[in-house]
Coordinates of C-alpha atoms in Angstrom, one line a residue:
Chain A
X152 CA -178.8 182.0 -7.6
X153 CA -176.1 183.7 -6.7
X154 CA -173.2 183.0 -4.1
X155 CA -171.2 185.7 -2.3
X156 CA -168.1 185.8 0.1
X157 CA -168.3 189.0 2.7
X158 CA -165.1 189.5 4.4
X159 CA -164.7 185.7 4.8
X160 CA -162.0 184.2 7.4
X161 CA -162.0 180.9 8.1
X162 CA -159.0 179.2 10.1
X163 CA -158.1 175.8 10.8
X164 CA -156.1 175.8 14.3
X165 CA -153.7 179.2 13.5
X166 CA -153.4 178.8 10.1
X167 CA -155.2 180.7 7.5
X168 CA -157.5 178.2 5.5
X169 CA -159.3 181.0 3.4
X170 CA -159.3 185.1 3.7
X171 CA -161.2 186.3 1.0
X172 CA -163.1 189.9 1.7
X173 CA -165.1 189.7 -1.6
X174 CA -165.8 187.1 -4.1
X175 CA -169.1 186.5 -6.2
X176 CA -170.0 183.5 -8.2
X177 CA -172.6 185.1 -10.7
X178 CA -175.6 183.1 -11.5
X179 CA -176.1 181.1 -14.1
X180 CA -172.5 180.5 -14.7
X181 CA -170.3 177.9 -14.2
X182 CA -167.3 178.9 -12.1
X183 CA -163.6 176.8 -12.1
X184 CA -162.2 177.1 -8.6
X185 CA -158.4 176.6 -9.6
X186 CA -155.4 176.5 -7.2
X187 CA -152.5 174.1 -6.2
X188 CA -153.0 171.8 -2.8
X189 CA -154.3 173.7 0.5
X190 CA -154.9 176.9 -1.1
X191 CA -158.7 176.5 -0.1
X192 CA -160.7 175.3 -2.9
X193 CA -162.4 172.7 -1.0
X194 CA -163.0 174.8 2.2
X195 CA -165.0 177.3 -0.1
X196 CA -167.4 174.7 -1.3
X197 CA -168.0 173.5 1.7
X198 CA -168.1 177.0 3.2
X199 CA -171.1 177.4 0.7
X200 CA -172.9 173.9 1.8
X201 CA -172.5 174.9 5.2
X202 CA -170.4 172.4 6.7
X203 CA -168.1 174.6 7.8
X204 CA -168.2 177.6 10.4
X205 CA -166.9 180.9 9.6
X206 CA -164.6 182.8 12.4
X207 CA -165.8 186.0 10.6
X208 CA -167.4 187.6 7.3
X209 CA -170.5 185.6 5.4
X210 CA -171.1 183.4 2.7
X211 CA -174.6 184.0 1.0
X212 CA -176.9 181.7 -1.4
X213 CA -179.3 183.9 -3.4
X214 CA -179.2 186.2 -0.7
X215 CA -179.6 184.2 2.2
X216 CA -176.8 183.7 5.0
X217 CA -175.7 180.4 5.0
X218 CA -174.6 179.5 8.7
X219 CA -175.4 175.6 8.4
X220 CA -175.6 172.7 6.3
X221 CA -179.7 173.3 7.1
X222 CA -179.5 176.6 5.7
X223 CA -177.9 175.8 2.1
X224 CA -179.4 172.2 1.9
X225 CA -182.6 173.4 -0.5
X226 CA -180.5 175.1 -2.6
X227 CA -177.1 173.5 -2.4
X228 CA -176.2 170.1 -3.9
X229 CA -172.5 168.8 -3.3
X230 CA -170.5 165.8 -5.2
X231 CA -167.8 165.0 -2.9
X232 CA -164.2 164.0 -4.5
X233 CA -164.8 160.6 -2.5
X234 CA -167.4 158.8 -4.2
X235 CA -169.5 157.6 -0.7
X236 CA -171.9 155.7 -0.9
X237 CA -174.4 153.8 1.6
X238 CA -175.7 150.7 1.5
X239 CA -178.6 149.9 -0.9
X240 CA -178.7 150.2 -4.8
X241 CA -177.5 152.9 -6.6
X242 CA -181.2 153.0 -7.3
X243 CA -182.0 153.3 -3.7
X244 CA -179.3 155.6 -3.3
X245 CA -180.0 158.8 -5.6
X246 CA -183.8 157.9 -4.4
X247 CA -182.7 158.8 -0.7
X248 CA -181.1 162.3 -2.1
X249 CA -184.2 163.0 -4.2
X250 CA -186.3 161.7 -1.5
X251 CA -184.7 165.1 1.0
X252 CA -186.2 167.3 -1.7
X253 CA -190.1 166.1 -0.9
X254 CA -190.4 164.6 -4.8
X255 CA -193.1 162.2 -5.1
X256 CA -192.4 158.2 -5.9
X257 CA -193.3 159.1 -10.3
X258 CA -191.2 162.4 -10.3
X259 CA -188.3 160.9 -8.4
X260 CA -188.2 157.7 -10.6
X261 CA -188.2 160.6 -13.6
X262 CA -185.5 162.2 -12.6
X263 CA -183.5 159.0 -11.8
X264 CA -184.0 157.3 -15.5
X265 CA -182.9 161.4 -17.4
X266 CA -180.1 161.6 -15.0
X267 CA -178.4 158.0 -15.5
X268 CA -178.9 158.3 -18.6
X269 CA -177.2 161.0 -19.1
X270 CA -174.3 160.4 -16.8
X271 CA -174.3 157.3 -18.9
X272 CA -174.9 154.7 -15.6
X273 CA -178.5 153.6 -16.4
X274 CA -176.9 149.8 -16.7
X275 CA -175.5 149.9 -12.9
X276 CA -179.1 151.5 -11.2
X277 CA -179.9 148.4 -9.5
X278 CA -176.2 147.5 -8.8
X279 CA -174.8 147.5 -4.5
X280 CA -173.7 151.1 -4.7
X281 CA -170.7 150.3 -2.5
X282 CA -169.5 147.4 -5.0
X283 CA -169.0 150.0 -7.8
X284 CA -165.3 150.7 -9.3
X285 CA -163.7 154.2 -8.7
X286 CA -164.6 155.6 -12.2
X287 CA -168.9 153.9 -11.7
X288 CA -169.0 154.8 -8.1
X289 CA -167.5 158.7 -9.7
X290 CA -170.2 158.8 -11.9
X291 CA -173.0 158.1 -9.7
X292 CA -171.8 160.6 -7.0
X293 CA -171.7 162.9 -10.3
X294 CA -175.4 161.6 -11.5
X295 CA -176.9 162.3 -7.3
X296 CA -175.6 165.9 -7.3
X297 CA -176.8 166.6 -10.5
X298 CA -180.2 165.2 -10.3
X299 CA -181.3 167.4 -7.3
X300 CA -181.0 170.0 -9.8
X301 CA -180.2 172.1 -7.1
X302 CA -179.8 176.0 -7.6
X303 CA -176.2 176.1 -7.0
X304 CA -174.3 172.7 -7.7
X305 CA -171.1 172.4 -5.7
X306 CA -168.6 169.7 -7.6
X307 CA -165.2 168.7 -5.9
X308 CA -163.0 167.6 -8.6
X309 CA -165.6 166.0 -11.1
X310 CA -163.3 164.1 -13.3
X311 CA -161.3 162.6 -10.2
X312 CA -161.2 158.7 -10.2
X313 CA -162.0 158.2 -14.0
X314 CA -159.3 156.7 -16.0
X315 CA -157.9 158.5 -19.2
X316 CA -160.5 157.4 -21.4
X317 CA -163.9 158.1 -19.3
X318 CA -162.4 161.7 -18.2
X319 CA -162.2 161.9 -22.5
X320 CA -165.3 160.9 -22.5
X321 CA -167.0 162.2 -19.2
X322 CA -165.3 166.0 -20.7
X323 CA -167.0 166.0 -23.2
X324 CA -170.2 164.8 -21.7
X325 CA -170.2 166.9 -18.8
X326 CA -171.0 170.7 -20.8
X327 CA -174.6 169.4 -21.7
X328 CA -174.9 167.8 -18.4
X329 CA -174.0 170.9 -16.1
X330 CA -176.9 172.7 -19.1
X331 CA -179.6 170.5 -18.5
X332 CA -179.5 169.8 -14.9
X333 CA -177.1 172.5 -13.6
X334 CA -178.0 176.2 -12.8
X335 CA -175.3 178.0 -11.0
X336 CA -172.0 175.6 -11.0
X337 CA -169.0 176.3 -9.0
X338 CA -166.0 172.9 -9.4
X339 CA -162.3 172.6 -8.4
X340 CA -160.3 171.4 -10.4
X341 CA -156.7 171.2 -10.8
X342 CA -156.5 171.3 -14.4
X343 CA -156.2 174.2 -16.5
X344 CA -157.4 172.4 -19.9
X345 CA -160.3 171.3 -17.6
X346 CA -161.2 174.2 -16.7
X347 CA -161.1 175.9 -19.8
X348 CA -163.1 173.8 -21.4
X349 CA -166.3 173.1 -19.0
X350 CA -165.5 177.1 -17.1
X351 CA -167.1 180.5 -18.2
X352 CA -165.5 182.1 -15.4
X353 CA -162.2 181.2 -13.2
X354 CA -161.6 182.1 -9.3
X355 CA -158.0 181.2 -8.9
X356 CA -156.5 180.9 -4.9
X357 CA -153.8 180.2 -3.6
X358 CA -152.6 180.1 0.2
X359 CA -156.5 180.9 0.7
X360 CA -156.7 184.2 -1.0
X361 CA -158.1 185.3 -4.9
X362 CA -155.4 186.0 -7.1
X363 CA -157.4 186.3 -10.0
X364 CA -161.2 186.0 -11.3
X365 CA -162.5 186.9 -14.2
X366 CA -163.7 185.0 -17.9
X367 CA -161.8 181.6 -18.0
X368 CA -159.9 182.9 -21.6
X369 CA -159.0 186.1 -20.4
X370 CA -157.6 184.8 -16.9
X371 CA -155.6 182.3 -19.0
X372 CA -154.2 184.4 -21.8
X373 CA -153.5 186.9 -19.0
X374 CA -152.0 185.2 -15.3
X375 CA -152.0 188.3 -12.7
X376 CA -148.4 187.3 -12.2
X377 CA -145.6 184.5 -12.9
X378 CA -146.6 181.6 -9.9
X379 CA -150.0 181.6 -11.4
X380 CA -148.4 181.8 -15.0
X381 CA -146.3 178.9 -13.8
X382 CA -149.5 177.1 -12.4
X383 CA -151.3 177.2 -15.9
X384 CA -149.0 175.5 -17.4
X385 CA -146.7 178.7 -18.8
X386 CA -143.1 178.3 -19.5
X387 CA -141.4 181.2 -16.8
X388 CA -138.5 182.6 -17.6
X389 CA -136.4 185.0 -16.0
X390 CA -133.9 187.8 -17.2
X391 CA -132.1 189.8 -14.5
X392 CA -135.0 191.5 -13.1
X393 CA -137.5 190.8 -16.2
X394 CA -139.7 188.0 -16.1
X395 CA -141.4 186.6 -19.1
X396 CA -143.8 184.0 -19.1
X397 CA -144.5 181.6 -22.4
X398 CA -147.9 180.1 -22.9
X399 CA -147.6 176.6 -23.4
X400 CA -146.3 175.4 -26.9
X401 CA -145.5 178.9 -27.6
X402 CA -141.4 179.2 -27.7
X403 CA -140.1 178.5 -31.0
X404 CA -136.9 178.1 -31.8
X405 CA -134.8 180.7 -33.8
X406 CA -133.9 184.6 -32.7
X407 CA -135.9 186.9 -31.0
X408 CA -136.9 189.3 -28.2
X409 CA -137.8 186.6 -25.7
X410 CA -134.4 186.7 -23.4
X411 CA -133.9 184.3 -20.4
X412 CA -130.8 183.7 -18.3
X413 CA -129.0 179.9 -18.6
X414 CA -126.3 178.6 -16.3
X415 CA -123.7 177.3 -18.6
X416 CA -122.6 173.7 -18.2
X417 CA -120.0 173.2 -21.7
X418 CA -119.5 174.8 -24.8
X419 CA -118.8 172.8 -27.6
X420 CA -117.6 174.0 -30.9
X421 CA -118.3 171.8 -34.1
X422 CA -117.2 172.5 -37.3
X423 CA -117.0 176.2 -36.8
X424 CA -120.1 176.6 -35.3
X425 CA -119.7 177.3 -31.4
X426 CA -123.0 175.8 -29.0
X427 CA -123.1 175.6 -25.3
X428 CA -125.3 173.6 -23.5
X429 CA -127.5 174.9 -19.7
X430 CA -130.0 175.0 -17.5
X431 CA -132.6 177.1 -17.1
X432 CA -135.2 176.7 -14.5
X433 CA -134.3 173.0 -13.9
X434 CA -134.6 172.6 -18.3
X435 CA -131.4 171.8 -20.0
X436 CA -131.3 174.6 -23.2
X437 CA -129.0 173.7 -26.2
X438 CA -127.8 177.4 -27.1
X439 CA -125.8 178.7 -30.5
X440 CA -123.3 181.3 -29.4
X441 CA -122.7 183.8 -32.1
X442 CA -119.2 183.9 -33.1
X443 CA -118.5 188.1 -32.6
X444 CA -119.5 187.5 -29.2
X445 CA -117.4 186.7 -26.2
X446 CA -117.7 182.9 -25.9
X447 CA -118.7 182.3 -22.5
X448 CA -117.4 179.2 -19.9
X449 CA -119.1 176.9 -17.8
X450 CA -120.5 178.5 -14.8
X451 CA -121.2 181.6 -16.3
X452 CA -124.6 183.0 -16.7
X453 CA -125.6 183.9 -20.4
X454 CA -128.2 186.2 -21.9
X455 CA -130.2 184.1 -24.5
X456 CA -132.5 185.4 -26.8
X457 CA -135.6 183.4 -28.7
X458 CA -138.8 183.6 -30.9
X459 CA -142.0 183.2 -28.6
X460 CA -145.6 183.6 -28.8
X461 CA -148.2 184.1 -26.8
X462 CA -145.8 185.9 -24.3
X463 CA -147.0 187.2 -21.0
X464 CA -144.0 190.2 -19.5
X465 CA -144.3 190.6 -15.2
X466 CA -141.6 193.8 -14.1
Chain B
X117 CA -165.7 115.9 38.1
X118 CA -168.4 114.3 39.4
X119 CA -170.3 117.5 41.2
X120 CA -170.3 118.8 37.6
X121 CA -172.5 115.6 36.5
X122 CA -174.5 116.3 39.3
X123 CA -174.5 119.7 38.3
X124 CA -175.4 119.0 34.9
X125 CA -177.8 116.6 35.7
X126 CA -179.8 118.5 38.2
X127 CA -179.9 121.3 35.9
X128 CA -181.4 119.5 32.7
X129 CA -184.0 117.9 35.8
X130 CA -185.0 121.4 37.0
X131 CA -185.4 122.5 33.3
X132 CA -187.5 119.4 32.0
X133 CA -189.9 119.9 34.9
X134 CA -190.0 123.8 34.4
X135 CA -189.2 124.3 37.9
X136 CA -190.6 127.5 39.6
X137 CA -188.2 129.0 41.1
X138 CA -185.6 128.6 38.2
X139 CA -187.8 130.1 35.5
X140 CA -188.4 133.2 38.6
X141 CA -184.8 133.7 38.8
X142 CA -184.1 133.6 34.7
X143 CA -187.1 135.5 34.2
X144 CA -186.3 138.5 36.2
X145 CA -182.5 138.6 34.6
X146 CA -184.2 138.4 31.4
X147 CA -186.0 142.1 32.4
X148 CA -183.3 142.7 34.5
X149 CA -180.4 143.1 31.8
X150 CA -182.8 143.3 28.8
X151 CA -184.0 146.8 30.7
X152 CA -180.5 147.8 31.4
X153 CA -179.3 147.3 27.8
X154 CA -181.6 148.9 25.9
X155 CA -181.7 152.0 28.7
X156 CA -177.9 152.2 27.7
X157 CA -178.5 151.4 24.2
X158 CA -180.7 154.8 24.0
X159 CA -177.9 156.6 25.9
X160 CA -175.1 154.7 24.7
X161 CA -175.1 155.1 21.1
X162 CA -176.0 159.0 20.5
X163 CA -173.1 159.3 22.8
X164 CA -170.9 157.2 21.1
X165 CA -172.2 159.1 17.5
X166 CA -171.3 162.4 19.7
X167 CA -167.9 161.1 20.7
X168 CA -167.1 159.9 17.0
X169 CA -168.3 162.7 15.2
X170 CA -167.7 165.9 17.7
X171 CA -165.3 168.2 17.6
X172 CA -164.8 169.5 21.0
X173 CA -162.2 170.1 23.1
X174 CA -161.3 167.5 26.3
X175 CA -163.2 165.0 23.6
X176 CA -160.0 162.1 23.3
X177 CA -160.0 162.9 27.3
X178 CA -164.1 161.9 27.5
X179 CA -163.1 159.1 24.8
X180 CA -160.4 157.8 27.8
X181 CA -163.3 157.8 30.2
X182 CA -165.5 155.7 28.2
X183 CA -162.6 153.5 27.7
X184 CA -162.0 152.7 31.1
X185 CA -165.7 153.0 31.7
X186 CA -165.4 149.5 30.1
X187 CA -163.4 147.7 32.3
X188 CA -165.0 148.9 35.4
X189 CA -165.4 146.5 38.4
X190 CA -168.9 145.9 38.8
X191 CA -168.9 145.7 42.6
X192 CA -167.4 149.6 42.8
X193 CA -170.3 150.5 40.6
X194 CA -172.7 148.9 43.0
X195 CA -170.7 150.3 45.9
X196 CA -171.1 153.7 44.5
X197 CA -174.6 153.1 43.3
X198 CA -176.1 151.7 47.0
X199 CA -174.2 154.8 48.5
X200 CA -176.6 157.3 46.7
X201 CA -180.1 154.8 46.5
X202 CA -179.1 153.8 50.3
X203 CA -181.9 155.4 52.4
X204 CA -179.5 158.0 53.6
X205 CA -178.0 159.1 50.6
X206 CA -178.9 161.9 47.8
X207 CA -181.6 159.5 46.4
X208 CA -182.7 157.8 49.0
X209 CA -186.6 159.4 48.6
X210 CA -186.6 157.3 45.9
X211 CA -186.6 153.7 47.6
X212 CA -185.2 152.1 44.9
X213 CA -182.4 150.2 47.2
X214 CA -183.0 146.4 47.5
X215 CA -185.4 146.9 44.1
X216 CA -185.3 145.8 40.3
X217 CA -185.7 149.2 39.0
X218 CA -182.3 149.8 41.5
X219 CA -180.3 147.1 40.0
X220 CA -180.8 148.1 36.2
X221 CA -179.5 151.7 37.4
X222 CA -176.5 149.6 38.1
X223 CA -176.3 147.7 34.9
X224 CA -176.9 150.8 33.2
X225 CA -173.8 152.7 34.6
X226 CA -171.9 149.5 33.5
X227 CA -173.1 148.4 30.6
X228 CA -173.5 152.6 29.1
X229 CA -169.7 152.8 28.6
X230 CA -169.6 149.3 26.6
X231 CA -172.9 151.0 24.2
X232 CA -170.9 154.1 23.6
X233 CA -167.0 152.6 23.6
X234 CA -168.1 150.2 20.9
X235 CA -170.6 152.5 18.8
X236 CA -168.2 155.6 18.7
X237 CA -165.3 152.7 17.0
X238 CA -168.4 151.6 14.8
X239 CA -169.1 155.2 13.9
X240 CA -165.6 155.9 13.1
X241 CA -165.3 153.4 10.9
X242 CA -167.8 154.9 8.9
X243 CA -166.3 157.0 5.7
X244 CA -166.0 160.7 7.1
X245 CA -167.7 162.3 4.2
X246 CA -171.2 160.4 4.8
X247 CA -172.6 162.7 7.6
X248 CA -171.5 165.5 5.3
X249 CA -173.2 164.1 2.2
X250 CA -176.6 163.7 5.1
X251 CA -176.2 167.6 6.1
X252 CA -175.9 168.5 2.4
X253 CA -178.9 166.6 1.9
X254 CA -180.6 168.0 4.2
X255 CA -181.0 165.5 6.5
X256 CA -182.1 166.2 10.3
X257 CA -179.7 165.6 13.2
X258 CA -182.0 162.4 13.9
X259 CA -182.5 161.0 10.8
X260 CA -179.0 161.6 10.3
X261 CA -178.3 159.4 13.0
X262 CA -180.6 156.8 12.3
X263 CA -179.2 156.1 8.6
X264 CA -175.3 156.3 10.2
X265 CA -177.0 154.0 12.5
X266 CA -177.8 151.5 9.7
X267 CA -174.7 152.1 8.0
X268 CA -172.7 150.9 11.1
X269 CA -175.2 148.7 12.2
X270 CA -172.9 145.4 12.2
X271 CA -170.6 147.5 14.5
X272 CA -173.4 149.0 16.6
X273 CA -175.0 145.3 17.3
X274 CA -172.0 144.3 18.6
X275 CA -172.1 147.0 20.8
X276 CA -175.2 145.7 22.3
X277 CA -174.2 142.1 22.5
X278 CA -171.1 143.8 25.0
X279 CA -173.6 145.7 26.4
X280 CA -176.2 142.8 27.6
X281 CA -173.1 140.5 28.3
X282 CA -171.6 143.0 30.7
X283 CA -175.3 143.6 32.3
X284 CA -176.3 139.9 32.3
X285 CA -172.9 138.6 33.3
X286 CA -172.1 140.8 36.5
X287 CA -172.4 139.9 40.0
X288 CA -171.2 142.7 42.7
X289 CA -173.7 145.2 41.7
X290 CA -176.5 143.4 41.6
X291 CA -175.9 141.8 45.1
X292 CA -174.5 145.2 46.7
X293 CA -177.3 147.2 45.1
X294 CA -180.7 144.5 44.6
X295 CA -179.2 142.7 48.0
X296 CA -180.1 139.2 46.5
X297 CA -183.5 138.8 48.2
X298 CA -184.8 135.4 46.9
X299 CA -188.7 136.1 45.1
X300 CA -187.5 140.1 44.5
X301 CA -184.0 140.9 43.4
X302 CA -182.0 137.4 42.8
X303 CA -180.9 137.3 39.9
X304 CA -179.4 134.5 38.0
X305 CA -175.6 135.9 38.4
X306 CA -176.4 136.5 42.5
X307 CA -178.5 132.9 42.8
X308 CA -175.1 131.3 42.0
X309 CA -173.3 132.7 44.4
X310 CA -175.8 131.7 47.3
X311 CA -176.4 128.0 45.9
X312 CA -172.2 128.0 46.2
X313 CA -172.3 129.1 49.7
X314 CA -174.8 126.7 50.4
X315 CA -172.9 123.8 49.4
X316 CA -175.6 123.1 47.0
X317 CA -173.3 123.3 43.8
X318 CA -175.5 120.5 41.6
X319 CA -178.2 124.2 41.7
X320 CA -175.1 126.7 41.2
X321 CA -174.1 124.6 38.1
X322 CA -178.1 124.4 37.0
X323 CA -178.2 128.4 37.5
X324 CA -175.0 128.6 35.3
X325 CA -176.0 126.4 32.5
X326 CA -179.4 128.6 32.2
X327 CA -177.1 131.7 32.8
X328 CA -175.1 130.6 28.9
X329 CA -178.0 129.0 27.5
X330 CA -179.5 132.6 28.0
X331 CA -176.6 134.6 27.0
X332 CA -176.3 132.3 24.4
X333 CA -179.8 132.4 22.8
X334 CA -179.4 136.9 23.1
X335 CA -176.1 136.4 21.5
X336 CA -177.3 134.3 18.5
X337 CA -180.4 136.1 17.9
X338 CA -177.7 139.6 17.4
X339 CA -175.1 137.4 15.3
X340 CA -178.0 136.2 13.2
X341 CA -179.6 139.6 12.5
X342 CA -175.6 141.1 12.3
X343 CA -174.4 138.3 9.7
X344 CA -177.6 139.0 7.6
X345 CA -176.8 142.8 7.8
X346 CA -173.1 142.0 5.7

């Protein structure tokens, strides 16, 4: 199924939580929902779950309005970021969520075994739910959403709460997961390698509009503009009125076209060979000044030029 | 000192023989307050649900009034409570002045506020996302309630433990609005008072004792069934 923003406003007191007058989530696909903090990621999930009312516009599931949580529930299955859990099993409690979807006792129990093992928490099903540790109880709140193998599955942050080595391992898990149980897949995330490696497509939003959507590589090898550059990760760097964005890893060192202004602290001449040290952007930058140039002093702003790749240019 | 002997020793006497009157009196506060609390049980914790969960404007205003709904003086409630039963007033048609069904009105409006006061903080204690995680599920507005029910239910049976204390332990209503009319509305609470005035203090103190043993027994039946619920 499908998921469509119409002319969507939604406000929290006077501020602007989310004004988005078109945005699809195609279906099939799984969709990254990338921004920094408040820029609405969260408020569209739960705009699609219907737990949220809209001041204007519509959100639509496979075509239908979605007004309330009633509306999107037999369609719509939501992890939270907040593992929550109630009391009972773990057992008990992904047999409640399966039991709101009118499965019988043999096709819920099924569904239970595939989907903790595959989430990899078959060991903890008959565990007190609330007893778990962050990265267990994350993985169960994963396992419920997914085994309602609902027709759009909503997922806020996935990989919060696992430690370094279970988000390695839950990463590269979670691909065949969101296959076999997932259909249409929309997750925030705030990570770009995250998102690039579980994401066909990318919304990105910030201060609660779409800057950019689109395929997840393109989006990435192309930012609409240098704050979104700057938010994947992309060295920015700016040159009088130019701006040039750097994909990470991608400056080299040695001469070429890539210019960006420093602030000069010293200049220090060694042997002949004349260097100044600056800042650029908060990052100090060791420079070698060529000798047929005017050496510049501290304070000044100098033009430096380097190799780059993977270069994004903003006017 | 020694009136509290007697006292004590007239009451186990009136117990060992079962006497009549006694086992009346305890008998109808039993119904009495046992009505009441579960009338403001029904109302009590949806409301307190309503006030944890709603978003509405005046709502910390209608949380105030539940707050102080709790500490109300039993006797204004029973003042305010005879003024619309009394024959003369709004309800009067009803005849329910001088009556059982008149008093647990009364403990109703007193012990209502203790219900929702208590359920709304046992509600709130509850992780925010859960009624979310219900809705997403698709569970119904009831059934909703019913499982945050259970979640909270340590916090929601001490909300009816204040609830039947505050019912089963007040005086002024029940004697402004029963009228303490011995074989119809005296009431354990009211029977005190009129073995005091009496001089007969050895029966006061025999009332009293029953009045804790019962409060007592309520009491531990809801800690046992609480502590099991951890």
């Amino acid at each position: 199924m499908d998921v469509r923003f119409d002319e969507v406003l939604f406000r929290r007191g006077k501020r602007t939580v989310l004004d988005v007058p078109a945005m699809e989530f195609a279906s099939g696909r799984v969709t990254a929902l990338l921004g920094p903090n408040g820029s609405g990621k969260t408020t569209a999930l739960r705009l699609i779950a219907g737990l949220e009312r809209l001041h204007s516009g519509r959100v639509t599931v496979g075509g239908t309005e979605v007004r309330s949580a009633a509306d999107a529930a037999p369609n719509v299955a939501l992890a939270f970021q907040r593992a929550v859990m109630l009391r009972g099993s773990v057992r008990h409690n992904l047999d409640l969520a399966l039991r709101f979807r009118d499965l019988d006792l043999t096709r819920r129990q099924v569904r239970i075994e595939a989907v903790s093992n595959a989430c990899a928490f078959g060991h903890l099903l008959d565990r007190e739910a609330r007893s778990l540790s962050g990265g267990e109880g994350q993985r169960v709140n994963l396992g419920r959403a997914l085994a309602l193998q609902a027709s759009v599955t909503l997922l806020d942050e996935p990989l919060a709460g696992f430690d370094a080595e279970a988000r390695r391992e839950m990463t590269l898990r979670l691909p065949g997961l969101l296959r076999q149980f997932g259909s249409t897949v929309i997750f925030v995330t705030h990570d770009r390698d995250e998102a690039l490696r579980l994401a066909e497509d990318v919304v990105v939003l910030r201060e609660g509009r779409v800057v950019a959507k689109g395929e997840a590589a393109t989006i990435f090898a192309q930012p609409p503009d240098a704050e979104t550059a700057a938010y994947f990760g992309y060295t920015v760097m700016r040159c009088g009125d130019r701006t040039t964005a750097i994909a990470p890893g991608g400056l080299r060192l040695g001469e070429g076209d890539v210019c960006f202004d420093v602030l000069v602290e010293r200049v220090l001449s060694v042997s002949g060979v004349v260097e100044g040290v600056g800042s650029h952007a908060g990052a100090q930058i060791l420079f070698r000044i060529d000798p047929s140039q005017l050496t510049p002093a501290p304070g000044d702003v100098a033009v430096v030029s380097s190799e780059a790749r993977s270069v994004v240019r903003f006017s | 000192m020694e009136a509290l002997w007697d006292g004590l020793r007239e009451a186990l006497r009136l117990i060992a023989h079962g006497d009549a009157t006694l086992r009346a009196v305890a008998l109808r506060t039993l119904v009495v307050s046992g009505v009441a609390t579960l009338i403001a049980a029904f109302v009590g914790i949806p409301v307190g649900y309503w006030l944890a969960r709603g978003r509405f404007r005046g709502r910390t205003l209608v949380l105030g009034l539940v707050n102080t709904g709790m500490g109300m003086p039993p006797v204004v409630v029973g003042l305010v409570v005879w003024l619309m039963l009394v024959r003369s007033g709004p309800f009067g048609d009803f005849e329910l002045v001088y009556t059982k069904r008149g008093m647990v009105i009364a403990q109703v409006i007193i012990a209502t506020p203790l219900v929702a006061g208590f359920a709304a903080a046992a509600f709130q204690s509850l992780p925010s996302e859960l009624p979310d995680l219900l809705a997403t599920l698709g569970a119904s507005k009831f059934r909703t309630l019913w499982l945050l029910g259970r979640e909270a239910r340590i916090g929601l049976l001490v909300a009816f433990m204040a609830g039947f204390g505050g019912a089963i332990s007040e005086v002024g209503a029940s004697m402004v609005v029963g009228g303490n009319l011995q074989n119809s509305t005296r009431v354990l609470t009211t029977a005190i008072v009129t073995e005091t005035s009496r001089g007969k203090n050895d029966v006061a103190i025999a009332y009293g004792i029953v009045l804790l043993a019962i409060a007592f027994a309520v009491n531990l039946i809801f800690t046992t069934l609480q502590q099991r619920s951890r």
